[in-house]
XYZ file of N, CA and C in Angstrom:
858
model
N 24.024 12.406 22.457
C 23.760 13.090 21.182
C 22.685 12.351 20.375
N 22.775 11.053 20.319
C 21.810 10.292 19.511
C 20.398 10.426 20.061
N 20.249 10.363 21.391
C 18.914 10.415 21.994
C 18.307 11.813 21.917
N 19.135 12.859 21.852
C 18.627 14.233 21.818
C 18.456 14.780 20.402
N 19.002 14.099 19.423
C 18.971 14.617 18.040
C 17.543 14.807 17.554
N 17.242 16.006 17.019
C 15.955 16.261 16.370
C 16.117 17.426 15.403
N 15.161 17.555 14.495
C 15.292 18.537 13.414
C 15.228 19.977 13.906
N 14.463 20.222 14.968
C 14.226 21.590 15.406
C 15.346 22.117 16.317
N 15.616 21.406 17.420
C 16.553 21.927 18.423
C 18.009 21.553 18.129
N 18.226 20.307 17.794
C 19.595 19.819 17.625
C 19.753 19.108 16.279
N 19.654 19.848 15.182
C 19.699 19.216 13.860
C 21.063 18.649 13.481
N 22.138 19.064 14.204
C 23.480 18.591 13.856
C 23.970 17.462 14.756
N 23.134 17.013 15.682
C 23.603 16.011 16.655
C 23.915 14.655 16.022
N 23.143 14.262 15.014
C 23.451 12.998 14.334
C 24.820 13.059 13.674
N 25.150 14.218 13.110
C 26.471 14.380 12.487
C 27.577 14.282 13.543
N 27.314 14.830 14.721
C 28.297 14.737 15.799
C 28.509 13.278 16.218
N 27.403 12.530 16.276
C 27.502 11.106 16.625
C 28.406 10.391 15.621
N 28.152 10.614 14.332
C 28.932 9.944 13.290
C 30.403 10.324 13.396
N 30.676 11.602 13.672
C 32.062 12.061 13.811
C 32.766 11.358 14.967
N 32.077 11.253 16.109
C 32.652 10.573 17.271
C 32.857 9.073 16.998
N 31.883 8.480 16.338
C 31.980 7.050 16.042
C 33.104 6.769 15.053
N 33.306 7.657 14.088
C 34.402 7.468 13.140
C 35.739 7.404 13.871
N 35.885 8.258 14.900
C 37.113 8.240 15.707
C 37.239 6.930 16.475
N 36.122 6.488 17.075
C 36.120 5.241 17.852
C 36.417 4.036 16.962
N 35.724 3.956 15.836
C 35.816 2.774 14.982
C 37.134 2.728 14.210
N 37.806 3.868 14.106
C 39.081 3.902 13.389
C 40.149 3.084 14.101
N 39.965 2.859 15.414
C 40.964 2.108 16.178
C 41.005 0.634 15.791
N 39.879 0.114 15.264
C 39.774 -1.291 14.850
C 39.966 -2.271 16.017
N 39.952 -1.753 17.230
C 40.083 -2.644 18.399
C 38.705 -3.183 18.762
N 38.543 -4.480 18.661
C 37.245 -5.090 18.927
C 36.984 -5.080 20.433
N 35.946 -4.380 20.821
C 35.549 -4.286 22.230
C 34.043 -4.103 22.274
N 33.495 -4.097 23.491
C 32.044 -3.842 23.608
C 31.693 -2.477 23.039
N 32.553 -1.481 23.320
C 32.304 -0.135 22.800
C 32.348 -0.120 21.275
N 33.284 -0.868 20.704
C 33.409 -0.942 19.241
C 32.145 -1.552 18.633
N 31.675 -2.654 19.225
C 30.480 -3.346 18.714
C 29.249 -2.454 18.847
N 29.109 -1.782 20.025
C 27.974 -0.867 20.218
C 28.052 0.297 19.226
N 29.272 0.792 18.980
C 29.456 1.904 18.054
C 29.053 1.533 16.630
N 29.423 0.330 16.185
C 29.010 -0.136 14.853
C 27.490 -0.213 14.746
N 26.860 -0.681 15.815
C 25.399 -0.817 15.830
C 24.729 0.559 15.721
N 25.230 1.532 16.505
C 24.649 2.880 16.480
C 24.854 3.528 15.108
N 26.043 3.347 14.561
C 26.324 3.943 13.238
C 25.381 3.384 12.176
N 25.155 2.084 12.260
C 24.251 1.452 11.297
C 22.831 1.982 11.450
N 22.369 2.169 12.701
C 21.027 2.703 12.941
C 20.860 4.086 12.320
N 21.883 4.927 12.454
C 21.779 6.304 11.982
C 21.902 6.404 10.467
N 22.816 5.612 9.886
C 23.106 5.745 8.450
C 22.247 4.849 7.563
N 21.513 3.927 8.165
C 20.668 3.041 7.366
C 19.680 3.824 6.513
N 19.439 3.317 5.320
C 18.404 3.883 4.462
C 17.047 3.326 4.880
N 16.001 4.132 4.691
C 14.656 3.678 5.018
C 13.680 4.196 3.975
N 12.755 3.350 3.583
C 11.775 3.730 2.560
C 10.431 3.090 2.868
N 9.398 3.910 2.983
C 8.014 3.445 3.079
C 7.156 4.374 2.235
N 6.137 3.821 1.596
C 5.247 4.691 0.827
C 3.836 4.122 0.810
N 2.887 5.023 0.561
C 1.473 4.655 0.592
C 0.777 5.254 -0.629
N -0.122 4.484 -1.222
C -0.915 4.976 -2.352
C -2.371 4.579 -2.152
N -3.263 5.269 -2.829
C -4.676 4.885 -2.834
C -4.803 3.579 -3.616
N -5.505 2.620 -3.047
C -5.516 1.277 -3.608
C -6.392 1.136 -4.849
N -7.428 1.956 -4.962
C -8.300 1.864 -6.140
C -8.601 3.259 -6.657
N -8.330 3.459 -7.944
C -8.563 4.733 -8.616
C -9.491 4.503 -9.789
N -10.262 5.535 -10.155
C -11.010 5.407 -11.395
C -10.159 5.942 -12.536
N -10.495 5.535 -13.761
C -9.683 5.914 -14.915
C -9.663 7.432 -15.072
N -8.471 7.996 -15.201
C -8.335 9.439 -15.367
C -8.208 10.195 -14.054
N -8.260 9.493 -12.908
C -8.166 10.168 -11.613
C -6.708 10.478 -11.276
N -6.467 11.678 -10.758
C -5.135 12.035 -10.280
C -4.994 11.596 -8.832
N -3.821 11.081 -8.501
C -3.574 10.621 -7.143
C -2.114 10.868 -6.795
N -1.790 10.709 -5.506
C -0.442 10.979 -5.047
C 0.166 9.781 -4.318
N 1.498 9.735 -4.328
C 2.239 8.749 -3.559
C 2.788 9.464 -2.326
N 2.453 8.961 -1.141
C 3.010 9.532 0.092
C 4.253 8.721 0.453
N 5.393 9.398 0.540
C 6.678 8.729 0.725
C 7.332 9.169 2.030
N 7.769 8.195 2.831
C 8.613 8.456 3.997
C 9.990 7.883 3.694
N 11.030 8.700 3.860
C 12.358 8.264 3.423
C 13.433 8.786 4.362
N 14.556 8.086 4.356
C 15.701 8.480 5.177
C 16.979 8.102 4.442
N 17.879 9.075 4.324
C 19.193 8.871 3.699
C 19.109 8.413 2.245
N 18.089 8.880 1.524
C 17.925 8.549 0.109
C 17.787 9.849 -0.680
N 18.546 9.969 -1.782
C 18.508 11.170 -2.619
C 17.475 11.065 -3.740
N 17.445 9.902 -4.381
C 16.617 9.725 -5.582
C 15.932 8.369 -5.543
N 14.672 8.350 -5.941
C 13.946 7.087 -6.096
C 13.640 6.863 -7.570
N 13.699 5.607 -7.977
C 13.370 5.224 -9.338
C 12.087 4.400 -9.283
N 11.084 4.855 -9.998
C 9.758 4.226 -9.942
C 9.471 3.489 -11.245
N 9.003 2.265 -11.121
C 8.534 1.481 -12.257
C 7.137 0.972 -11.949
N 6.253 1.074 -12.925
C 4.880 0.583 -12.766
C 4.637 -0.513 -13.798
N 4.237 -1.693 -13.318
C 4.012 -2.858 -14.178
C 2.531 -3.229 -14.163
N 1.979 -3.571 -15.322
C 0.627 -4.136 -15.377
C 0.720 -5.607 -14.996
N -0.132 -6.056 -14.066
C -0.086 -7.437 -13.602
C -1.463 -8.071 -13.691
N -1.496 -9.384 -13.593
C -2.756 -10.120 -13.600
C -3.469 -9.950 -12.264
N -4.810 -9.838 -12.265
C -5.556 -9.745 -10.992
C -5.443 -11.001 -10.146
N -4.955 -12.103 -10.738
C -4.806 -13.355 -9.993
C -3.542 -13.382 -9.144
N -2.618 -12.440 -9.377
C -1.374 -12.418 -8.610
C -1.649 -11.880 -7.216
N -1.212 -12.612 -6.199
C -1.401 -12.186 -4.813
C -0.065 -11.792 -4.208
N -0.002 -10.558 -3.683
C 1.180 -10.074 -2.976
C 0.738 -9.574 -1.603
N 1.238 -10.196 -0.561
C 0.890 -9.789 0.794
C 1.760 -8.595 1.179
N 1.172 -7.397 1.161
C 1.937 -6.177 1.405
C 2.068 -5.862 2.886
N 1.228 -6.452 3.728
C 1.252 -6.145 5.155
C 2.246 -7.044 5.893
N 2.275 -8.312 5.508
C 3.230 -9.235 6.103
C 4.096 -9.779 4.973
N 5.014 -8.937 4.530
C 5.789 -9.278 3.339
C 6.625 -10.524 3.593
N 6.597 -11.418 2.623
C 7.270 -12.703 2.760
C 8.275 -12.876 1.631
N 9.112 -13.899 1.764
C 10.059 -14.223 0.701
C 9.334 -14.576 -0.585
N 8.151 -15.199 -0.427
C 7.375 -15.583 -1.611
C 6.920 -14.346 -2.379
N 6.375 -13.350 -1.647
C 5.935 -12.114 -2.302
C 7.115 -11.383 -2.932
N 8.229 -11.307 -2.189
C 9.414 -10.625 -2.702
C 9.941 -11.298 -3.968
N 9.893 -12.620 -4.009
C 10.393 -13.339 -5.183
C 9.495 -13.098 -6.399
N 8.162 -12.966 -6.166
C 7.240 -12.663 -7.269
C 7.545 -11.279 -7.829
N 7.771 -10.308 -6.925
C 8.105 -8.949 -7.364
C 9.410 -8.941 -8.158
N 10.422 -9.657 -7.664
C 11.706 -9.732 -8.356
C 11.536 -10.330 -9.752
N 10.697 -11.359 -9.855
C 10.443 -12.002 -11.146
C 9.776 -11.026 -12.119
N 8.820 -10.230 -11.616
C 8.144 -9.244 -12.462
C 9.136 -8.183 -12.944
N 9.997 -7.688 -12.013
C 10.989 -6.674 -12.374
C 11.929 -7.191 -13.462
N 12.342 -8.445 -13.336
C 13.336 -9.001 -14.258
C 12.752 -9.397 -15.606
N 11.446 -9.662 -15.667
C 10.877 -10.240 -16.888
C 9.847 -9.368 -17.606
N 9.342 -8.330 -16.949
C 8.311 -7.516 -17.591
C 8.839 -6.115 -17.899
N 8.323 -5.524 -18.955
C 8.659 -4.143 -19.307
C 7.669 -3.225 -18.596
N 8.161 -2.204 -17.885
C 7.244 -1.315 -17.153
C 6.305 -0.559 -18.094
N 5.084 -0.321 -17.616
C 4.156 0.542 -18.345
C 4.681 1.982 -18.333
N 5.192 2.392 -17.173
C 5.747 3.743 -17.030
C 6.907 3.696 -16.046
N 7.907 4.569 -16.284
C 9.041 4.717 -15.386
C 9.291 6.201 -15.165
N 9.665 6.562 -13.931
C 9.959 7.962 -13.652
C 10.854 8.065 -12.420
N 11.544 9.204 -12.300
C 12.432 9.453 -11.170
C 11.773 10.415 -10.186
N 12.098 10.242 -8.908
C 11.588 11.121 -7.849
C 12.792 11.661 -7.085
N 13.011 12.967 -7.160
C 14.090 13.602 -6.405
C 13.597 13.912 -4.999
N 14.379 13.527 -4.008
C 13.967 13.664 -2.612
C 14.844 14.667 -1.871
N 14.287 15.227 -0.810
C 15.040 16.097 0.068
C 15.958 15.246 0.954
N 17.242 15.504 0.873
C 18.195 14.804 1.740
C 19.207 15.827 2.242
N 19.023 16.272 3.481
C 19.887 17.293 4.061
C 21.165 16.718 4.672
N 21.392 15.428 4.459
C 22.585 14.748 4.997
C 22.651 14.849 6.528
N 21.465 14.937 7.174
C 21.430 15.039 8.633
C 20.914 13.759 9.280
N 20.646 12.732 8.454
C 20.274 11.396 8.938
C 18.907 11.352 9.615
N 18.015 12.304 9.259
C 16.648 12.287 9.765
C 15.701 11.751 8.696
N 14.527 11.318 9.148
C 13.501 10.852 8.211
C 12.657 12.031 7.748
N 12.306 12.030 6.467
C 11.471 13.072 5.882
C 10.308 12.418 5.141
N 9.297 13.223 4.838
C 8.164 12.715 4.053
C 7.805 13.719 2.969
N 7.231 13.222 1.895
C 6.811 14.081 0.799
C 5.693 13.384 0.034
N 5.056 14.104 -0.864
C 4.038 13.535 -1.745
C 4.371 13.895 -3.183
N 4.218 12.934 -4.074
C 4.463 13.168 -5.499
C 3.275 12.644 -6.286
N 3.090 13.212 -7.461
C 1.954 12.848 -8.299
C 2.179 11.500 -8.967
N 1.183 10.645 -8.913
C 1.219 9.362 -9.610
C 0.670 9.559 -11.024
N 1.374 9.111 -12.058
C 0.835 9.239 -13.419
C -0.513 8.535 -13.552
N -1.297 8.947 -14.528
C -2.593 8.316 -14.764
C -2.426 7.052 -15.613
N -3.311 6.070 -15.356
C -3.225 4.789 -16.053
C -4.599 4.367 -16.561
N -4.588 3.505 -17.562
C -5.826 2.919 -18.060
C -6.301 1.841 -17.084
N -7.517 1.367 -17.279
C -8.088 0.370 -16.379
C -7.206 -0.878 -16.327
N -7.057 -1.428 -15.122
C -6.252 -2.632 -14.953
C -5.692 -2.726 -13.557
N -4.864 -3.737 -13.338
C -4.196 -3.971 -12.056
C -2.710 -3.683 -12.244
N -2.122 -2.963 -11.272
C -0.746 -2.515 -11.449
C 0.086 -2.765 -10.192
N 1.395 -2.907 -10.415
C 2.373 -3.017 -9.344
C 3.315 -1.824 -9.438
N 3.354 -1.020 -8.375
C 4.277 0.110 -8.293
C 5.490 -0.316 -7.479
N 6.681 -0.179 -8.080
C 7.936 -0.536 -7.412
C 8.793 0.717 -7.309
N 9.227 1.042 -6.086
C 10.146 2.148 -5.849
C 11.461 1.599 -5.314
N 12.571 2.060 -5.902
C 13.892 1.637 -5.435
C 14.851 2.806 -5.436
N 15.862 2.750 -4.559
C 16.777 3.887 -4.474
C 17.889 3.824 -5.509
N 18.110 2.666 -6.132
C 19.082 2.576 -7.219
C 18.728 1.363 -8.057
N 17.840 1.558 -9.006
C 17.298 0.447 -9.790
C 18.380 -0.249 -10.619
N 19.491 0.472 -10.894
C 20.575 -0.120 -11.689
C 21.331 -1.183 -10.897
N 21.232 -1.098 -9.567
C 21.933 -2.051 -8.721
C 20.936 -2.855 -7.881
N 19.887 -3.306 -8.526
C 18.814 -3.985 -7.804
C 19.231 -5.337 -7.221
N 20.358 -5.874 -7.688
C 20.823 -7.159 -7.168
C 21.774 -6.998 -5.986
N 22.138 -5.758 -5.639
C 23.065 -5.550 -4.531
C 22.338 -5.630 -3.199
N 23.083 -5.909 -2.127
C 22.474 -6.135 -0.812
C 21.885 -4.864 -0.211
N 22.456 -3.681 -0.571
C 21.977 -2.435 0.041
C 20.913 -1.749 -0.801
N 20.355 -2.459 -1.773
C 19.285 -1.899 -2.598
C 17.995 -1.863 -1.788
N 17.435 -0.655 -1.594
C 16.183 -0.500 -0.853
C 15.024 -0.473 -1.829
N 14.031 -1.292 -1.566
C 12.913 -1.406 -2.499
C 11.600 -1.462 -1.731
N 10.579 -0.900 -2.327
C 9.235 -1.004 -1.781
C 8.268 -1.254 -2.917
N 7.165 -1.923 -2.635
C 6.194 -2.180 -3.697
C 4.777 -2.130 -3.141
N 3.838 -1.810 -4.037
C 2.433 -1.747 -3.657
C 1.578 -1.992 -4.891
N 0.467 -2.678 -4.698
C -0.457 -2.991 -5.789
C -1.633 -2.024 -5.749
N -2.042 -1.528 -6.919
C -3.229 -0.687 -6.989
C -4.023 -1.041 -8.246
N -5.305 -0.696 -8.232
C -6.173 -0.978 -9.365
C -6.765 0.299 -9.932
N -7.010 0.299 -11.237
C -7.709 1.396 -11.900
C -9.015 0.824 -12.426
N -10.131 1.232 -11.843
C -11.432 0.667 -12.167
C -12.530 1.656 -11.794
N -13.632 1.586 -12.518
C -14.809 2.402 -12.183
C -15.786 1.630 -11.306
N -15.393 0.418 -10.899
C -16.262 -0.429 -10.079
C -15.943 -0.235 -8.600
N -16.996 -0.101 -7.803
C -16.860 -0.053 -6.342
C -17.602 -1.254 -5.756
N -16.956 -1.937 -4.807
C -17.554 -3.136 -4.222
C -17.580 -3.030 -2.702
N -18.725 -3.369 -2.118
C -18.815 -3.538 -0.666
C -19.571 -4.831 -0.393
N -19.293 -5.448 0.763
C -19.933 -6.728 1.052
C -19.951 -6.984 2.548
N -20.852 -7.861 2.970
C -20.946 -8.264 4.371
C -21.337 -9.738 4.406
N -20.735 -10.475 5.356
C -21.002 -11.899 5.472
C -21.827 -12.180 6.715
N -22.849 -13.026 6.575
C -23.703 -13.376 7.692
C -24.321 -14.745 7.445
N -24.111 -15.639 8.410
C -24.712 -16.974 8.347
C -24.415 -17.683 7.029
N -23.121 -17.675 6.634
C -22.662 -18.354 5.419
C -23.227 -17.760 4.132
N -23.791 -16.566 4.213
C -24.231 -15.840 3.024
C -23.436 -14.539 2.930
N -22.986 -14.211 1.733
C -22.286 -12.943 1.537
C -23.137 -12.057 0.637
N -23.452 -10.873 1.128
C -24.272 -9.921 0.390
C -23.360 -8.866 -0.236
N -23.448 -8.711 -1.560
C -22.587 -7.797 -2.309
C -23.392 -6.605 -2.821
N -22.720 -5.471 -2.880
C -23.277 -4.270 -3.500
C -22.229 -3.723 -4.457
N -22.577 -3.659 -5.748
C -21.649 -3.195 -6.786
C -22.161 -1.874 -7.351
N -21.303 -0.841 -7.273
C -21.693 0.495 -7.697
C -20.666 1.073 -8.668
N -21.086 2.108 -9.382
C -20.153 2.899 -10.176
C -19.355 3.789 -9.225
N -18.036 3.688 -9.259
C -17.182 4.411 -8.320
C -17.348 5.923 -8.426
N -17.633 6.428 -9.637
C -17.745 7.870 -9.835
C -19.109 8.399 -9.425
N -20.169 7.719 -9.854
C -21.522 8.262 -9.685
C -22.264 7.686 -8.491
N -21.838 6.508 -8.004
C -22.557 5.852 -6.925
C -23.779 5.084 -7.391
N -24.028 5.058 -8.702
C -25.200 4.340 -9.226
C -24.939 2.840 -9.232
N -25.995 2.023 -8.988
C -25.827 0.562 -8.986
C -25.494 0.040 -10.378
N -24.693 -1.022 -10.426
C -24.329 -1.654 -11.689
C -25.076 -2.974 -11.831
N -26.042 -2.997 -12.718
C -26.803 -4.223 -12.982
C -26.055 -5.076 -13.996
N -26.006 -6.387 -13.750
C -25.375 -7.300 -14.701
C -23.892 -7.505 -14.463
N -23.380 -7.037 -13.336
C -21.974 -7.279 -13.017
C -21.813 -8.701 -12.480
N -20.752 -9.372 -12.886
C -20.489 -10.736 -12.424
C -19.526 -10.692 -11.241
N -19.947 -11.296 -10.129
C -19.114 -11.369 -8.929
C -18.684 -12.814 -8.724
N -17.372 -13.034 -8.534
C -16.853 -14.394 -8.365
C -15.977 -14.484 -7.125
N -16.218 -15.525 -6.305
C -15.324 -15.869 -5.197
C -14.974 -17.338 -5.359
N -13.720 -17.602 -5.659
C -13.297 -18.976 -5.885
C -14.224 -19.625 -6.933
N -14.933 -20.714 -6.534
C -15.794 -21.409 -7.501
C -17.214 -20.857 -7.520
N -17.539 -19.914 -6.624
C -18.885 -19.349 -6.563
C -18.976 -18.051 -7.356
N -20.116 -17.835 -8.029
C -20.297 -16.599 -8.797
C -21.778 -16.304 -8.971
N -22.095 -15.085 -9.383
C -23.468 -14.669 -9.610
C -23.489 -13.317 -10.297
N -24.709 -12.887 -10.693
C -24.893 -11.624 -11.421
C -25.727 -10.666 -10.568
N -25.335 -9.403 -10.532
C -26.045 -8.412 -9.723
C -27.381 -8.029 -10.365
N -28.357 -7.650 -9.506
C -29.673 -7.236 -10.000
C -29.684 -5.733 -10.300
N -30.866 -5.164 -10.526
C -30.958 -3.750 -10.910
C -30.520 -2.802 -9.796
N -30.475 -3.311 -8.558
C -29.982 -2.502 -7.445
C -28.470 -2.674 -7.240
N -27.845 -3.460 -8.115
C -26.418 -3.730 -7.967
C -26.118 -4.722 -6.872
N -27.137 -5.498 -6.443
C -26.989 -6.393 -5.299
C -26.940 -7.859 -5.737
N -26.306 -8.658 -4.902
C -26.169 -10.091 -5.161
C -25.857 -10.789 -3.841
N -26.458 -11.968 -3.634
C -26.163 -12.776 -2.456
C -25.642 -14.135 -2.912
N -24.500 -14.543 -2.332
C -23.877 -15.819 -2.697
C -23.682 -16.640 -1.426
N -23.966 -17.950 -1.516
C -23.662 -18.854 -0.406
C -22.151 -19.054 -0.372
N -21.542 -18.699 0.746
C -20.066 -18.760 0.836
C -19.637 -19.547 2.064
N -20.233 -20.684 2.262
C -19.845 -21.531 3.386
C -18.429 -22.047 3.143
N -17.583 -21.899 4.149
C -16.172 -22.241 4.005
C -15.871 -23.592 4.636
N -15.151 -24.435 3.879
C -14.704 -25.712 4.422
C -13.580 -25.478 5.432
N -13.440 -26.421 6.360
C -12.415 -26.269 7.395
C -11.026 -26.136 6.790
N -10.755 -26.925 5.742
C -9.414 -26.896 5.155
C -9.138 -25.591 4.398
N -10.197 -24.826 4.095
C -10.026 -23.563 3.375
C -9.969 -22.359 4.307
N -10.118 -22.595 5.601
C -10.027 -21.489 6.557
C -8.601 -20.955 6.612
N -8.468 -19.718 7.068
C -7.167 -19.084 7.251
C -6.359 -19.050 5.956
N -7.019 -18.788 4.846
C -6.349 -18.646 3.556
C -6.778 -17.333 2.905
N -5.909 -16.822 2.053
C -6.274 -15.655 1.252
C -7.073 -16.112 0.039
N -8.169 -15.401 -0.219
C -9.008 -15.731 -1.369
C -9.268 -14.466 -2.190
N -9.665 -14.689 -3.429
C -9.798 -13.594 -4.377
C -11.259 -13.356 -4.754
N -11.672 -12.087 -4.684
C -12.976 -11.669 -5.220
C -12.708 -10.925 -6.523
N -13.452 -11.241 -7.568
C -13.340 -10.513 -8.829
C -14.727 -10.093 -9.293
N -14.816 -8.838 -9.762
C -16.059 -8.309 -10.305
C -15.782 -7.835 -11.719
N -16.551 -8.345 -12.694
C -16.395 -7.912 -14.076
C -17.682 -7.235 -14.535
N -17.502 -6.116 -15.236
C -18.652 -5.376 -15.769
C -18.217 -4.721 -17.074
N -18.817 -5.198 -18.176
C -18.421 -4.736 -19.512
C -16.915 -4.924 -19.686
N -16.162 -3.839 -19.932
C -14.719 -3.983 -20.140
C -13.924 -3.711 -18.869
N -14.606 -3.675 -17.741
C -13.970 -3.275 -16.488
C -13.829 -4.470 -15.552
N -12.788 -4.421 -14.690
C -12.539 -5.503 -13.740
C -12.091 -4.926 -12.406
N -12.695 -5.413 -11.320
C -12.265 -5.088 -9.955
C -11.843 -6.386 -9.288
N -10.713 -6.376 -8.587
C -10.289 -7.583 -7.866
C -9.783 -7.199 -6.486
N -9.953 -8.103 -5.545
C -9.571 -7.856 -4.153
C -9.264 -9.184 -3.490
N -8.201 -9.198 -2.685
C -7.871 -10.379 -1.902
C -8.325 -10.173 -0.466
N -8.854 -11.212 0.145
C -9.260 -11.120 1.545
C -8.752 -12.346 2.301
N -8.553 -12.152 3.590
C -8.093 -13.239 4.457
C -9.308 -13.961 5.008
N -9.437 -15.225 4.712
C -10.658 -15.967 5.036
C -10.926 -16.016 6.529
N -9.869 -16.141 7.339
C -10.065 -16.208 8.787
C -10.678 -14.931 9.321
N -10.195 -13.780 8.815
C -10.736 -12.492 9.267
C -12.077 -12.211 8.622
N -12.227 -12.683 7.366
C -13.437 -12.389 6.606
C -14.666 -13.005 7.254
N -14.508 -14.212 7.788
C -15.648 -14.901 8.393
C -15.675 -14.765 9.913
N -14.822 -13.894 10.446
C -14.828 -13.678 11.885
C -16.151 -13.046 12.315
N -16.696 -13.500 13.419
C -17.930 -12.900 13.927
C -19.174 -13.390 13.215
N -19.169 -14.673 12.805
C -20.346 -15.203 12.132
C -21.472 -15.565 13.099
N -21.202 -15.430 14.380
C -22.240 -15.723 15.363
C -23.459 -14.836 15.105
N -24.631 -15.432 15.044
C -25.849 -14.697 14.667
C -26.133 -13.548 15.624
N -26.027 -13.815 16.926
C -26.337 -12.782 17.911
C -25.396 -11.591 17.757
N -24.114 -11.881 17.550
C -23.132 -10.797 17.436
C -23.394 -9.971 16.183
N -23.717 -10.626 15.064
C -23.984 -9.905 13.823
C -25.200 -9.007 13.935
N -26.192 -9.437 14.694
C -27.416 -8.662 14.814
C -27.245 -7.463 15.733
N -26.383 -7.594 16.758
C -26.316 -6.563 17.778
C -25.169 -5.573 17.597
N -24.028 -6.025 17.083
C -22.868 -5.132 17.043
C -22.629 -4.608 15.630
N -23.247 -3.487 15.325
C -22.989 -2.778 14.074
C -23.250 -1.299 14.319
N -22.651 -0.478 13.496
C -22.875 0.958 13.625
C -22.726 1.617 12.257
N -23.406 2.737 12.108
C -23.311 3.513 10.869
C -22.395 4.698 11.110
N -21.732 5.163 10.070
C -20.835 6.306 10.228
C -20.743 7.084 8.919
N -20.335 8.332 9.033
C -20.111 9.194 7.873
C -18.728 9.819 8.011
N -17.938 9.739 6.946
C -16.613 10.362 6.937
C -16.569 11.368 5.786
N -16.024 12.545 6.056
C -15.862 13.572 5.025
C -14.382 13.848 4.807
N -13.982 13.968 3.544
C -12.593 14.226 3.198
C -12.518 15.374 2.198
N -11.492 16.209 2.342
C -11.206 17.226 1.330
C -9.897 16.858 0.643
N -9.679 17.425 -0.544
C -8.522 17.014 -1.335
C -7.221 17.635 -0.849
N -7.288 18.621 0.057
C -6.070 19.192 0.627
C -6.407 19.904 1.920
N -5.377 20.310 2.649
C -5.604 20.910 3.968
C -5.716 22.428 3.912
N -5.132 23.063 2.886
C -5.155 24.523 2.790
C -5.331 24.912 1.328
N -6.033 26.032 1.079
C -6.392 26.441 -0.279
C -5.985 27.888 -0.536
N -5.730 28.181 -1.789
C -5.535 29.566 -2.208
C -6.896 30.206 -2.432
N -6.997 31.532 -2.339
C -8.278 32.205 -2.610
C -8.795 31.867 -4.006
N -10.071 31.471 -4.070
C -10.687 31.147 -5.355
C -10.403 29.749 -5.869
N -9.585 28.979 -5.165
C -9.255 27.630 -5.617
C -10.399 26.669 -5.303
N -10.795 25.805 -6.266
C -11.891 24.862 -6.018
C -11.556 23.891 -4.887
N -12.547 23.576 -4.086
C -12.390 22.593 -3.012
C -13.140 21.321 -3.421
N -12.414 20.222 -3.517
C -13.030 18.943 -3.855
C -13.196 18.124 -2.586
N -14.377 17.559 -2.403
C -14.607 16.797 -1.175
C -15.310 15.480 -1.507
N -15.201 14.553 -0.575
C -15.814 13.230 -0.751
C -16.452 12.831 0.562
N -17.653 12.300 0.491
C -18.321 11.771 1.676
C -18.536 10.286 1.544
N -18.187 9.537 2.576
C -18.382 8.083 2.576
C -19.347 7.735 3.704
N -20.479 7.154 3.369
C -21.495 6.784 4.355
C -21.413 5.280 4.613
């Protein structure tokens, strides 16, 4: 039943598994079957939460949260304004990152809080949905989603977090022969930003009329394989990004940099299907 369960053909098979396991586990006789049954029950009934957001938005832009969930009815969302100096590793989440998030939840007042009602058919399958993210002023933010924020200290509290920025600054860069070439543009118009300050650790500089800047970024051996912070300030706006130094300087060999590169164009539309007469918004990235 467990291996065949799916939403289309056998939507009730997970329920059958749970019913059979309840009978097995009711005996309380510790055996291999009992232990395997507990494991299977936990796999099916476990809660699961993953979500994805656009990492950088311009002020006033509407965006969505893509949520994948299992066995959860309601999510409670809190958004906190944070310092651009705070580093949270979202890909390889660690106890250190989790403790920073816990500290923020316990000590800061959210900028915005809202509830998300989810589809839960009690069939123990995973579902996905998209919900609108409220608009925010320029800054760096931490979005925290939990299935029961009132019981955040309990062991079965499911939580997810992601950092996003609201800025009109767009940054691209490439490293070659211990030099990093930066291009700073207006995220909305694509026009170059002259006079923007770019900082990496102790190095910094100001962009020219083309929005360009080159900084010597030779890395010491002891600073390799570390996360470092890039910050760009322009008037009242700030863009920040963390990068992994080992990956950032990978491929510094001159021959490889000269020979292995390619150009590409990607086109995106704001949705997959439209009503008659509905505007189509698209974006091209070269």
